[in-house]
GROMACS .gro file of C-alpha atoms in nm:
model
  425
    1UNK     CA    1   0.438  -4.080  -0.874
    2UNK     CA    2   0.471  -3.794  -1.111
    3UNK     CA    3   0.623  -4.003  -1.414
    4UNK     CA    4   0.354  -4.257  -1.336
    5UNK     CA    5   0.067  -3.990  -1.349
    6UNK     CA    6   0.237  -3.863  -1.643
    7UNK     CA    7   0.282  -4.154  -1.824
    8UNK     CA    8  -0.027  -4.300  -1.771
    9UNK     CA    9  -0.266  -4.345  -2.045
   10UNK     CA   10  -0.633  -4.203  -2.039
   11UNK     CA   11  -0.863  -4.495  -2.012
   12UNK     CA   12  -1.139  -4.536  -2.296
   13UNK     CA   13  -1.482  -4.324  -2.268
   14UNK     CA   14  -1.375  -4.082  -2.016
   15UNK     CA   15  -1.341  -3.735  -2.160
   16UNK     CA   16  -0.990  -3.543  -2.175
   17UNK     CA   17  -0.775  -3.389  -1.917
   18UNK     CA   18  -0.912  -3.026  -2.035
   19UNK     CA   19  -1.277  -3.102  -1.942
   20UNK     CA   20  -1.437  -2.857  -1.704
   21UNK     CA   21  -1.714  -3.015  -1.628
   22UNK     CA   22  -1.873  -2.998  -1.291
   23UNK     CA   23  -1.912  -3.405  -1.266
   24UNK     CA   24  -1.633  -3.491  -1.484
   25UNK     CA   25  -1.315  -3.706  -1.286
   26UNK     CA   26  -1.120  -3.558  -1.536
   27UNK     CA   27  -1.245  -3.207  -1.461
   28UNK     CA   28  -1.020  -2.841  -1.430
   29UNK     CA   29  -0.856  -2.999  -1.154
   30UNK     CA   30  -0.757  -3.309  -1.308
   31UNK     CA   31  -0.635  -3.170  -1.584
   32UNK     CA   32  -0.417  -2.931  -1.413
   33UNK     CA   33  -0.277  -3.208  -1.194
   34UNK     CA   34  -0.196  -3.408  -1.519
   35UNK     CA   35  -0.020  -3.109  -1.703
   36UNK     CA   36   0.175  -3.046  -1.363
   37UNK     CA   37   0.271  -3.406  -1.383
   38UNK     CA   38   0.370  -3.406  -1.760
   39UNK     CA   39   0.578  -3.073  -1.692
   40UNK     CA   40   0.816  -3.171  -1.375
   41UNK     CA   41   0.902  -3.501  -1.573
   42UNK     CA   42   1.023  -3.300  -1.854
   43UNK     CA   43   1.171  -3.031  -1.689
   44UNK     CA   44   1.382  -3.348  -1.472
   45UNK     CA   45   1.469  -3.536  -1.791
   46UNK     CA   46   1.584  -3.192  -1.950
   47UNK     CA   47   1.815  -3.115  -1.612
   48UNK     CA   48   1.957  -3.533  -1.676
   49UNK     CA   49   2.007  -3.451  -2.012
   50UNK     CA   50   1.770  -3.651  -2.146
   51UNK     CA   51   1.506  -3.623  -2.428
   52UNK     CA   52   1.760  -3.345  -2.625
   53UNK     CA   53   1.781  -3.386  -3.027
   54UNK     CA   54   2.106  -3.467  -3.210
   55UNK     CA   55   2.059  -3.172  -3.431
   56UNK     CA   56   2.113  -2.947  -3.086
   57UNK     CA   57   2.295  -3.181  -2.879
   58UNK     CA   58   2.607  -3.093  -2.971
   59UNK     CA   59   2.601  -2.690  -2.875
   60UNK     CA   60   2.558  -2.589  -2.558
   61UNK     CA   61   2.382  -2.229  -2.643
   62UNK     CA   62   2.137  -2.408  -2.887
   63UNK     CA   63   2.042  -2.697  -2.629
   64UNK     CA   64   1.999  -2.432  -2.372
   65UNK     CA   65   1.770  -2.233  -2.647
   66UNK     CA   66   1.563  -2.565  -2.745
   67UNK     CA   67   1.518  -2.690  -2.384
   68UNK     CA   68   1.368  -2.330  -2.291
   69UNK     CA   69   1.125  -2.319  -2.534
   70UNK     CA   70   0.966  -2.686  -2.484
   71UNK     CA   71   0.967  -2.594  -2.071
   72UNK     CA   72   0.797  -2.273  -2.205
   73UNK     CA   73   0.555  -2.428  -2.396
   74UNK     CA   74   0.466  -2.654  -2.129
   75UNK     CA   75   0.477  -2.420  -1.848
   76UNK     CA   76   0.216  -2.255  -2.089
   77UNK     CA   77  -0.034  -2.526  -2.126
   78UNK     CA   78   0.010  -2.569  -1.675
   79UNK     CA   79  -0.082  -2.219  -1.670
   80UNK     CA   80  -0.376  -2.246  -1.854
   81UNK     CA   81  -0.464  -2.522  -1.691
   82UNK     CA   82  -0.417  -2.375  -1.351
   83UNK     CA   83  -0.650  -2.082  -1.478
   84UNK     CA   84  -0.897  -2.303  -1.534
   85UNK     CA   85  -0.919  -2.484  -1.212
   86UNK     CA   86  -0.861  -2.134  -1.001
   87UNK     CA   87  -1.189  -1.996  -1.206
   88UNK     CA   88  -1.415  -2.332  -1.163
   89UNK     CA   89  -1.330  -2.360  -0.754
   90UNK     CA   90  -1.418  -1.981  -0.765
   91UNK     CA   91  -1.767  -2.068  -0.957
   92UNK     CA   92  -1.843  -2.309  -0.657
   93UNK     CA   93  -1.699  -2.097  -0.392
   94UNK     CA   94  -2.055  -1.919  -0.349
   95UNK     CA   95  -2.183  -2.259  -0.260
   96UNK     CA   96  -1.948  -2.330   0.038
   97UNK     CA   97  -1.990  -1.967   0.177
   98UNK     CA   98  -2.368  -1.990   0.153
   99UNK     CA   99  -2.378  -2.333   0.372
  100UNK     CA  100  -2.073  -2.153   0.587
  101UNK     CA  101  -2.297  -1.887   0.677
  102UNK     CA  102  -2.585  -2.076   0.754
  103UNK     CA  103  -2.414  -2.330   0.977
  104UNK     CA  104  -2.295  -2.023   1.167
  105UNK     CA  105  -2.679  -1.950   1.204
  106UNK     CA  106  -2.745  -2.294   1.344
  107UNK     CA  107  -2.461  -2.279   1.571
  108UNK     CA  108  -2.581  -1.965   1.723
  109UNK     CA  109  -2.940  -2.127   1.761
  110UNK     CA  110  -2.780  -2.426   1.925
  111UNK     CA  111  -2.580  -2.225   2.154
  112UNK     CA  112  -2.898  -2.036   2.291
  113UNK     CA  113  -3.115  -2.278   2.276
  114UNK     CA  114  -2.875  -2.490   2.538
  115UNK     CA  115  -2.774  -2.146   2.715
  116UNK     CA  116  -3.162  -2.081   2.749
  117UNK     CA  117  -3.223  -2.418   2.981
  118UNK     CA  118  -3.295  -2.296   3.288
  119UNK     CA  119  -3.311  -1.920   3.217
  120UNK     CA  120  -3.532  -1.944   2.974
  121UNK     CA  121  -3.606  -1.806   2.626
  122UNK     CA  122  -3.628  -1.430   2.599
  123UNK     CA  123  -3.689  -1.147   2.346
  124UNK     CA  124  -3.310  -1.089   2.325
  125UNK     CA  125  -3.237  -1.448   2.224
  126UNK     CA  126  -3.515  -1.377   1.945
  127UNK     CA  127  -3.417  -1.083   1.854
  128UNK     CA  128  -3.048  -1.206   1.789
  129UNK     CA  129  -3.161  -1.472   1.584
  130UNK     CA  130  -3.403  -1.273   1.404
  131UNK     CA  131  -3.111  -1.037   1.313
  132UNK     CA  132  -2.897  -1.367   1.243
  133UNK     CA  133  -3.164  -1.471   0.993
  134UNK     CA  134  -3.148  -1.159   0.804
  135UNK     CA  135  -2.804  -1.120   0.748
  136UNK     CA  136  -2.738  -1.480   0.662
  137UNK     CA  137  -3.003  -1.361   0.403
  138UNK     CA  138  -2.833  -1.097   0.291
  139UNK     CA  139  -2.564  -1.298   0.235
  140UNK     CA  140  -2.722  -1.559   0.066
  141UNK     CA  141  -2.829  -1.301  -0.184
  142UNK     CA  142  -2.503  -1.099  -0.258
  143UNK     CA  143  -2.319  -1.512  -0.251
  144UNK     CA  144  -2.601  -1.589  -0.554
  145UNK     CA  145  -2.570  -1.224  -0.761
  146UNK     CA  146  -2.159  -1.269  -0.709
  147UNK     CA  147  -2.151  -1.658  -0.725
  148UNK     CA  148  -1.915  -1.650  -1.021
  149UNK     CA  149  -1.684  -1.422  -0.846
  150UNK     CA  150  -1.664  -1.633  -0.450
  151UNK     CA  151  -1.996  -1.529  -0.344
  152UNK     CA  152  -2.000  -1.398  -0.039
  153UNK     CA  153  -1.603  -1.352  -0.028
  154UNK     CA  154  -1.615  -1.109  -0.343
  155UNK     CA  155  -1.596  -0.837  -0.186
  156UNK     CA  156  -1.275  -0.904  -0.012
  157UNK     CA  157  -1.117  -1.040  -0.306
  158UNK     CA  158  -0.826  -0.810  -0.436
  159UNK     CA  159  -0.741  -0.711  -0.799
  160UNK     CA  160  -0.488  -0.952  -0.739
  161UNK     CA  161  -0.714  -1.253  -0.671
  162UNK     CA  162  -0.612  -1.290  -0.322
  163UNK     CA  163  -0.803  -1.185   0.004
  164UNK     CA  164  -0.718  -0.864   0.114
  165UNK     CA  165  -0.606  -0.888   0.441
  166UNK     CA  166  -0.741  -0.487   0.500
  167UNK     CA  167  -1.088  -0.570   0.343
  168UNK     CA  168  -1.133  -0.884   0.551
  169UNK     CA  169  -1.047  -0.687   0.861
  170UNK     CA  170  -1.370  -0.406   0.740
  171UNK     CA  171  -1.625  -0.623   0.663
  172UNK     CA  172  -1.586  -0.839   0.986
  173UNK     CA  173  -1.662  -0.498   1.169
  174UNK     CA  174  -1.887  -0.414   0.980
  175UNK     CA  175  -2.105  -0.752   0.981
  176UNK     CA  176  -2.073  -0.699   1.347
  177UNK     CA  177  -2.232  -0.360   1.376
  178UNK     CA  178  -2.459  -0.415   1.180
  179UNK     CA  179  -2.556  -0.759   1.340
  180UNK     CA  180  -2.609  -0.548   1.702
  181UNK     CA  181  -2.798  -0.248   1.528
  182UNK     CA  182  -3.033  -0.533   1.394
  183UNK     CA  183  -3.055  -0.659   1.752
  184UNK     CA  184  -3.139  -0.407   1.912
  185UNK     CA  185  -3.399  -0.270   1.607
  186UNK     CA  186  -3.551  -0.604   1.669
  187UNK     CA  187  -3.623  -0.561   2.077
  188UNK     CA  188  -3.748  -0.216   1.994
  189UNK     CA  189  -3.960  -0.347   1.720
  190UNK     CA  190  -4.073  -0.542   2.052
  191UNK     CA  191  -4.057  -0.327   2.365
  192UNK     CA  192  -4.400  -0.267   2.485
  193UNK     CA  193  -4.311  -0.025   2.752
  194UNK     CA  194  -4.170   0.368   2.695
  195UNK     CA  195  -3.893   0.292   2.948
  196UNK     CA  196  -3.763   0.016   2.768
  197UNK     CA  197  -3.759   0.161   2.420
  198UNK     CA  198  -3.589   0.446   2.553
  199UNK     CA  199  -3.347   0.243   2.688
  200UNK     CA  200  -3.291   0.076   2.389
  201UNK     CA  201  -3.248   0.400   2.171
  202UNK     CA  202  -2.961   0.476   2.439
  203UNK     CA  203  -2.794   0.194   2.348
  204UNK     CA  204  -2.712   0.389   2.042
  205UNK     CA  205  -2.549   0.655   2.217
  206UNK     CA  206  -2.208   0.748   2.082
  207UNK     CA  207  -2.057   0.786   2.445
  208UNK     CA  208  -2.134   0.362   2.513
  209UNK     CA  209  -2.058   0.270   2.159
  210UNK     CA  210  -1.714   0.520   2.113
  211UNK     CA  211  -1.458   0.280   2.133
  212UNK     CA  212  -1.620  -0.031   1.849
  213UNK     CA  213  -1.735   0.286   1.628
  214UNK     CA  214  -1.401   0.448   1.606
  215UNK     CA  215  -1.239   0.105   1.497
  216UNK     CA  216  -1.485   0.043   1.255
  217UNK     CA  217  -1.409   0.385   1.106
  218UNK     CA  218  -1.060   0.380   1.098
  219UNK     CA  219  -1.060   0.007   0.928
  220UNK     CA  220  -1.336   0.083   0.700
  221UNK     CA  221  -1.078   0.405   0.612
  222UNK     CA  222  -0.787   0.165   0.587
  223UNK     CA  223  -0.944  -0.128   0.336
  224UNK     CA  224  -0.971   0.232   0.127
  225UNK     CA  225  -0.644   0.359   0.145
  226UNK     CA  226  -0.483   0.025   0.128
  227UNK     CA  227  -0.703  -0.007  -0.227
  228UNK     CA  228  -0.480   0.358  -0.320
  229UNK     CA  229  -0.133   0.307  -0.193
  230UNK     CA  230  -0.077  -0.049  -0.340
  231UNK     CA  231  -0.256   0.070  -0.678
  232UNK     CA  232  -0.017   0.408  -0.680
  233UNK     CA  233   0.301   0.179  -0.595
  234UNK     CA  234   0.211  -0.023  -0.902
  235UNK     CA  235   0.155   0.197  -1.136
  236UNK     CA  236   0.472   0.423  -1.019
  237UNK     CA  237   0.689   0.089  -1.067
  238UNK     CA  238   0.766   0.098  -0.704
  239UNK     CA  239   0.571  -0.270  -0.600
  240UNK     CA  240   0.548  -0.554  -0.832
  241UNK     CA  241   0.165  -0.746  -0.875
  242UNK     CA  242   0.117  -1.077  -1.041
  243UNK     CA  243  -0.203  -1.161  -1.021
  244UNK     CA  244  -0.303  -1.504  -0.860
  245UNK     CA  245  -0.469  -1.801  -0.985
  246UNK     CA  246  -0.736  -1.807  -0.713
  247UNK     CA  247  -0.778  -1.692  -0.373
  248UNK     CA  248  -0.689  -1.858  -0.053
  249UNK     CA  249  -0.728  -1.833   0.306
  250UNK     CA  250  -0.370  -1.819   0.358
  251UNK     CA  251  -0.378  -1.458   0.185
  252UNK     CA  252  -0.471  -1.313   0.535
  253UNK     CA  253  -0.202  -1.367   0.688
  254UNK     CA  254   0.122  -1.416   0.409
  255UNK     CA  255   0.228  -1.188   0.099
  256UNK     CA  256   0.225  -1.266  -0.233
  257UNK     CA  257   0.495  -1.531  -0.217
  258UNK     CA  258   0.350  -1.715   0.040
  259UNK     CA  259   0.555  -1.627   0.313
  260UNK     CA  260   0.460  -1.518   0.654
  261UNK     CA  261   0.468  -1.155   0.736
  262UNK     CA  262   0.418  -0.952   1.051
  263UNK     CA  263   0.236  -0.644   0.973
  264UNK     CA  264  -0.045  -0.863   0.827
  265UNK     CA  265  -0.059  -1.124   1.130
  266UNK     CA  266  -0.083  -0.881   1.408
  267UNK     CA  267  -0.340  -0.708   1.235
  268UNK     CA  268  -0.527  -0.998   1.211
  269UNK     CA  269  -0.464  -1.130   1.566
  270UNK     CA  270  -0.567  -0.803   1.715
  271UNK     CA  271  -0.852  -0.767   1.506
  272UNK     CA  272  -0.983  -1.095   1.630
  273UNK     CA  273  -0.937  -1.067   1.957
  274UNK     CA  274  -1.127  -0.746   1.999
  275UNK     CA  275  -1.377  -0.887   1.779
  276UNK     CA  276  -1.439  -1.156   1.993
  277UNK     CA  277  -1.464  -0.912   2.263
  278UNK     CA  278  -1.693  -0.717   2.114
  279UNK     CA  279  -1.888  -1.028   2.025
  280UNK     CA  280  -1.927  -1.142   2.416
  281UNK     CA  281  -1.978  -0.785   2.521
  282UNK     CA  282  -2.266  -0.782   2.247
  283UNK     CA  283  -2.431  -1.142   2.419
  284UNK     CA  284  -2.403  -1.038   2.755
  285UNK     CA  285  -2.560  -0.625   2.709
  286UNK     CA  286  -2.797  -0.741   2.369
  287UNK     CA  287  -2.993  -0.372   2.484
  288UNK     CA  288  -2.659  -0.169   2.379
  289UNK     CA  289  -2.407  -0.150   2.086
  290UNK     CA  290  -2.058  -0.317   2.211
  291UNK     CA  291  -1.871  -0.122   2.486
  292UNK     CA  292  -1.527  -0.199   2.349
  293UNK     CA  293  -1.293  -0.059   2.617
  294UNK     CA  294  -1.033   0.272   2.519
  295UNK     CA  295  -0.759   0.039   2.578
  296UNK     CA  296  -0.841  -0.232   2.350
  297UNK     CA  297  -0.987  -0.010   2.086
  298UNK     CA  298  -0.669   0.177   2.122
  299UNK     CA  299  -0.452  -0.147   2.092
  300UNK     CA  300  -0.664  -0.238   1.768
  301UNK     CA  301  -0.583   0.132   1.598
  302UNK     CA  302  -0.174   0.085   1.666
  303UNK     CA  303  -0.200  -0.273   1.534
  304UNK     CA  304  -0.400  -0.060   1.211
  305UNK     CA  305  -0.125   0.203   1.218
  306UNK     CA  306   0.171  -0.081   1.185
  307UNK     CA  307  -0.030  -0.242   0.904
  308UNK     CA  308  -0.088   0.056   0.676
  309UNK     CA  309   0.345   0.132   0.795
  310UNK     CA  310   0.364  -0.209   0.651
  311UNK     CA  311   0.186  -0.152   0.330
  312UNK     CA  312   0.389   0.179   0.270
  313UNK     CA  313   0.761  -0.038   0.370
  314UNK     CA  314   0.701  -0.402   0.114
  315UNK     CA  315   0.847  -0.419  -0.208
  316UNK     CA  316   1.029  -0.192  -0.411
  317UNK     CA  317   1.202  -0.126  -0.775
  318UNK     CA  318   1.415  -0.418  -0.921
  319UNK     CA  319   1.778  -0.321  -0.987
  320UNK     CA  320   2.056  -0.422  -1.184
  321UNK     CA  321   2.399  -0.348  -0.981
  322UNK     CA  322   2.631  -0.484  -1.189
  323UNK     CA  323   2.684  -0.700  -1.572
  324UNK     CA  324   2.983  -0.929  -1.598
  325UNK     CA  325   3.100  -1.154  -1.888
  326UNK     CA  326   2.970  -1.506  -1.763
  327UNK     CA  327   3.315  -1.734  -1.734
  328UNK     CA  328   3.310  -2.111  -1.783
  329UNK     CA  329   3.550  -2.345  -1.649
  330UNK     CA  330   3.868  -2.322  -1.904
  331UNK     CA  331   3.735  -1.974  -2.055
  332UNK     CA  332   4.025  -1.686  -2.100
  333UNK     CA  333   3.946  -1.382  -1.978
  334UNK     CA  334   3.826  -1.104  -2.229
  335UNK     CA  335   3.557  -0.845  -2.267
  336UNK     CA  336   3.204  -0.882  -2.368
  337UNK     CA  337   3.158  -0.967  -2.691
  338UNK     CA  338   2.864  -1.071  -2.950
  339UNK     CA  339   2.761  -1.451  -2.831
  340UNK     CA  340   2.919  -1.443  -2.498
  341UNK     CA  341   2.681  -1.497  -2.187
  342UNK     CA  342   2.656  -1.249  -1.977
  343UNK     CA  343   2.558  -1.273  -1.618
  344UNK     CA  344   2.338  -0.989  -1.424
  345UNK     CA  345   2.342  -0.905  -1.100
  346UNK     CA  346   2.104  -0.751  -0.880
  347UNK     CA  347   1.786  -0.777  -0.696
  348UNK     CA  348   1.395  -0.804  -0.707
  349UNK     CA  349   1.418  -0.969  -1.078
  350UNK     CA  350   1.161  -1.237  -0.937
  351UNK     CA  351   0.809  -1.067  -0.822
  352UNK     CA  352   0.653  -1.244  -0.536
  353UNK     CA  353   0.435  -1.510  -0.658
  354UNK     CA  354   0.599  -1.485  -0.997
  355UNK     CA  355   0.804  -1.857  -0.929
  356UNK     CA  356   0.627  -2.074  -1.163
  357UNK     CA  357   0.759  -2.168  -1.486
  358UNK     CA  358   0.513  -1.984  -1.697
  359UNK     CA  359   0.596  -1.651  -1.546
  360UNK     CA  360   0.983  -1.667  -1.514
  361UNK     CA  361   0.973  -1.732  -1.896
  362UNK     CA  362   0.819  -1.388  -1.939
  363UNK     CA  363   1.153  -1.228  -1.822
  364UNK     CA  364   1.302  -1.030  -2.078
  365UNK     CA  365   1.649  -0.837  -2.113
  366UNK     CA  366   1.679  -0.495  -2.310
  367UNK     CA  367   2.081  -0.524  -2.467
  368UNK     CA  368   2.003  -0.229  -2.657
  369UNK     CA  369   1.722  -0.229  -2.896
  370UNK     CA  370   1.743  -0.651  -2.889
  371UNK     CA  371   1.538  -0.778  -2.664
  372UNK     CA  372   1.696  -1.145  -2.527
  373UNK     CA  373   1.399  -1.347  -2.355
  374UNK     CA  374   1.557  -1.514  -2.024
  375UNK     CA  375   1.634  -1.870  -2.094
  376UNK     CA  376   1.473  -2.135  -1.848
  377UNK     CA  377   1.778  -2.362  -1.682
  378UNK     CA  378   1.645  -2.641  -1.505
  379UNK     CA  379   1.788  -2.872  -1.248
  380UNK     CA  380   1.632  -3.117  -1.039
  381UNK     CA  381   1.322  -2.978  -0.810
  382UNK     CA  382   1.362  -2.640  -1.013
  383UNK     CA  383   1.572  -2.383  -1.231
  384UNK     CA  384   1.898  -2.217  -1.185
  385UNK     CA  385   1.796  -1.973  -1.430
  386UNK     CA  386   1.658  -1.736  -1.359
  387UNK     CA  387   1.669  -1.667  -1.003
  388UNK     CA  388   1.594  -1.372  -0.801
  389UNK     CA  389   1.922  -1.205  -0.756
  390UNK     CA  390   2.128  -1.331  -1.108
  391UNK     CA  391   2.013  -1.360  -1.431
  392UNK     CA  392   2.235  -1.531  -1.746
  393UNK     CA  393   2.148  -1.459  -2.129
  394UNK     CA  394   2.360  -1.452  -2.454
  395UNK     CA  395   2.451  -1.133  -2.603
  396UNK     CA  396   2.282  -1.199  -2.959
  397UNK     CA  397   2.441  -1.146  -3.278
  398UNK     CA  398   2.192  -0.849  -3.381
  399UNK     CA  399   2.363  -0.675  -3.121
  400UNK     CA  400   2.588  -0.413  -3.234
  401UNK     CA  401   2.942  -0.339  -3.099
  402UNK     CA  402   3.003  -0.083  -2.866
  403UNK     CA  403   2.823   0.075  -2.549
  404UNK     CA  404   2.525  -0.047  -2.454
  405UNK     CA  405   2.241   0.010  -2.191
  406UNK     CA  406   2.109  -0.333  -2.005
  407UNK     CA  407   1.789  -0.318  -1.835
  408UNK     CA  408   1.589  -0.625  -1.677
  409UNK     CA  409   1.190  -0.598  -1.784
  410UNK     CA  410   1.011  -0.855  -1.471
  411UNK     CA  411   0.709  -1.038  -1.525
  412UNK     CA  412   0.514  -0.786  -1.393
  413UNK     CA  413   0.616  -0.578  -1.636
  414UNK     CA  414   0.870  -0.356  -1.402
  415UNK     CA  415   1.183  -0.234  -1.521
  416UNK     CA  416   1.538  -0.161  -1.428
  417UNK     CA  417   1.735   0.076  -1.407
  418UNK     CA  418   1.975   0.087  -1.692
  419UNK     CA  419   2.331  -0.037  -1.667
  420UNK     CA  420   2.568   0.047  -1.945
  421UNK     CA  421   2.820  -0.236  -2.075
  422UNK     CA  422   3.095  -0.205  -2.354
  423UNK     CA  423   3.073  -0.488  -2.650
  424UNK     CA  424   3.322  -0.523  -2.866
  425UNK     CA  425   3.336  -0.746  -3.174
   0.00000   0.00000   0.00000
C-alpha cells in the first residue's frame, strides 16, 4: 500500500501534497502521509540494494555515504511535514475541547434532570448547573484566547509538546474545587434563611474540607516542581528532551518513547479514583466542599510521592563504554587506522522519542576535532544504524594519527563522556 500511495500520481486540479488548508483533501495530513509513503519505499529499495548509482555502487563506504544522505534528505522533508500536520490538528484542537466541555454540561443536565423525577428539582441542582455554566464559560474563553496553542488543553501542554502527566493531575483538582466553591456561592447567593447561609459558609470549614484541600495543595506543588526538576536535569545533561510533534492523550500515562510506565499510571489511577470520589461526595452533600476521607487523601499523596521518586529516577547521561575497530567477514586483525569503521559501544545514544529518521541523522561523533555525522543503515522495517546501544562511523581521513578522544553528541544535543582511542596511520 505504501509503494502504491507513493507511486501514485496527483490527479489534475487538486492542489499539492504541502497544502494546509483547512478544506483541502490534500491538506497537512495528506501530505505527511504521502512523504511517509515516499520515504519507507526508499529507505526498503536502499536496504534491497536498489536505486544506488554506478558511480557509488562499487564502494561500500561511498554507497553507505550516498544512501545516508538521500534517507536524510527525505527524512527531512517527513519531518517537516509532520510539523505541519502536529501544528494544524493543534489549531483545531480548541474546537474539539470547546464542544468536549459543553457536552459534559449537557450530560450533567441530563443526569439531573432524570435524577430529579420524582424528587424533584431543587436549588442545589440549579446551583450546580449554574456553576457548570460558568466554568464551561470560562473555558470557552481561555479555549478561544489559546486556540492556536489546544485551547483549553494549553495549559497542560509541556515544553515538550506532550501533556504533562503532573499538570493534568492539578488542573483536574483544581476544576473541581473550584466547581463546589461555585456551588455552594450559588445556594448562598440563594438561601433566604440565616440558618441556612450559615450552614453553607460551614461548608467551607477547613476541618470538613482537610483531606480534598491538602491534595489539591500538594499536586498543585508537584505540576511546579515537576516544571523544575525535569528543566534542571536537562540543562545539567542528566535527561534527554526531544520535543514532540503534537500532543496526545497517550502522554498521561507513557514517556517519551511511548512506552508504558508505572510512576505515571498509578498517579493517574489514584488520582481518578479519588476524584471520582470527591465528585459523588460533592452530588450527594452540594451544601459542603468534598469530605475526602484521611485514608484516601493519604493514598492519593503516596501515589504523588512515587511520581515525583519517578521523575527524580528516568533517564540519565549517555555513555560510551568502549570503541573497537569494526571487523568484516575476511578482515585481518589490526589497529585503528584512518578509513577503518569503528564501532561504539554504550548506552542512551537514542533519546526517547528520538526514533525517526530525521532525528537519528542528527547524531554526530567527535574523533577529535572532526566531527563524523552517523550514517543512516537501513534494512527492511528500519535501520541497523544507529541503534541505541552501538553506533558504526568511518574514521575520516582529516583525522590525524595518534590518540584521540571519542565522544557521542545525541540528538538532543547531550554528550558523552570521552573515550580515548589510538590511530595509527
Amino acid at each position: 500500500m505504501a509503494v502504491q500511495e507513493a507511486r501514485q500520481n496527483t490527479e489534475p486540479g487538486t492542489h499539492a501534497g504541502g497544502c494546509t488548508c483547512g478544506d483541502c483533501p490534500h491538506g497537512a495530513r495528506e501530505g505527511h502521509r504521502r512523504a511517509v509513503a515516499a520515504f519507507l519505499v526508499q529507505r526498503d529499495e536502499f536496504a534491497a540494494g536498489q536505486g544506488l548509482p554506478a558511480a557509488v555502487a562499487h564502494s561500500t563506504s561511498a554507497s553507505r555515504q550516498w544512501v545516508s544522505e538521500e534517507l536524510t534528505q527525505s527524512a527531512d522533508l517527513v519531518a517537516e511535514r509532520r510539523r505541519a500536520e502536529g501544528q494544524a490538528w493543534l489549531a483545531r484542537l480548541w474546537v474539539r475541547t470547546t464542544c468536549t466541555v459543553w457536552a459534559a454540561v449537557v450530560v450533567l443536565l441530563l443526569a439531573q434532570s432524570l435524577t430529579a423525577i420524582g424528587a424533584g428539582w431543587t436549588t442545589a441542582r440549579t446551583a450546580g448547573l449554574l456553576a457548570a455554566l460558568v466554568v464551561a464559560g470560562a473555558l470557552t474563553a481561555a479555549s478561544w484566547f489559546h486556540r492556536a496553542r489546544g485551547g483549553a488543553l494549553a495549559p497542560v501542554i509541556g515544553e515538550d509538546n506532550r501533556l504533562s502527566t503532573s499538570r493534568a493531575v492539578a488542573t483536574a483538582w483544581v476544576l473541581l474545587v473550584g466547581y463546589a466553591v461555585l456551588v455552594l456561592a450559588a445556594r448562598l447567593a440563594a438561601a433566604s434563611g440565616p440558618a441556612e447561609r450559615d450552614a453553607l459558609i460551614a461548608g467551607l470549614d477547613l476541618a470538613r474540607g482537610a483531606g480534598v484541600v491538602t491534595v489539591l495543595a500538594v499536586v498543585c506543588g508537584i505540576a511546579v516542581l515537576v516544571r523544575r526538576v525535569v528543566g534542571l536535569r536537562v540543562l545539567t545533561q542528566r535527561l534527554q528532551k526531544v520535543r514532540a510533534d503534537r500532543p496526545r492523550a497517550a502522554d498521561l500515562l507513557t514517556d517519551d518513547s511511548g512506552r508504558g510506565t508505572f510512576a505515571d499510571i498509578q498517579y493517574v489511577v489514584l488520582s481518578g479514583v479519588a476524584l471520582t470520589f470527591a465528585a459523588v461526595r460533592l452530588a450527594r452533600r452540594p451544601d459542603q466542599l468534598p469530605d475526602l476521607p484521611w485514608g484516601l487523601a493519604v493514598a492519593v499523596l503516596v501515589s504523588a510521592a512515587t511520581y515525583v521518586a519517578g521523575k527524580y529516577a528516568e533517564g540519565g547521561r549517555p555513555v560510551v563504554l568502549s570503541v573497537v575497530r569494526s571487523r568484516e567477514a575476511g578482515d585481518l586483525d589490526g589497529p585503528i587506522r584512518t578509513g577503518d569503521d569503528i564501532e561504539i559501544r554504550g548506552a542512551g545514544f537514542v533519546p526517547p522519542g528520538a526514533h525517526t529518521a530525521d532525528r537519528l541523522s542528527r547524531m554526530v561523533v567527535r574523533i577529535g576535532p572532526v566531527h563524523v555525522h552517523v550514517p543512516l543503515v537501513p534494512v527492511t522495517g528500519g535501520f541497523s544504524n544507529p541503534t541505541d546501544a552501538v553506533l558504526t562511523v568511518p574514521v575520516p581521513a582529516d583525522v590525524e594519527p595518534g590518540r584521540l578522544a571519542v565522544q557521542v553528541v545525541t540528538a538532543a544535543g547531550v554528550e558523552t563522556n570521552r573515550y580515548t582511542i589510538d590511530v595509527t596511520e
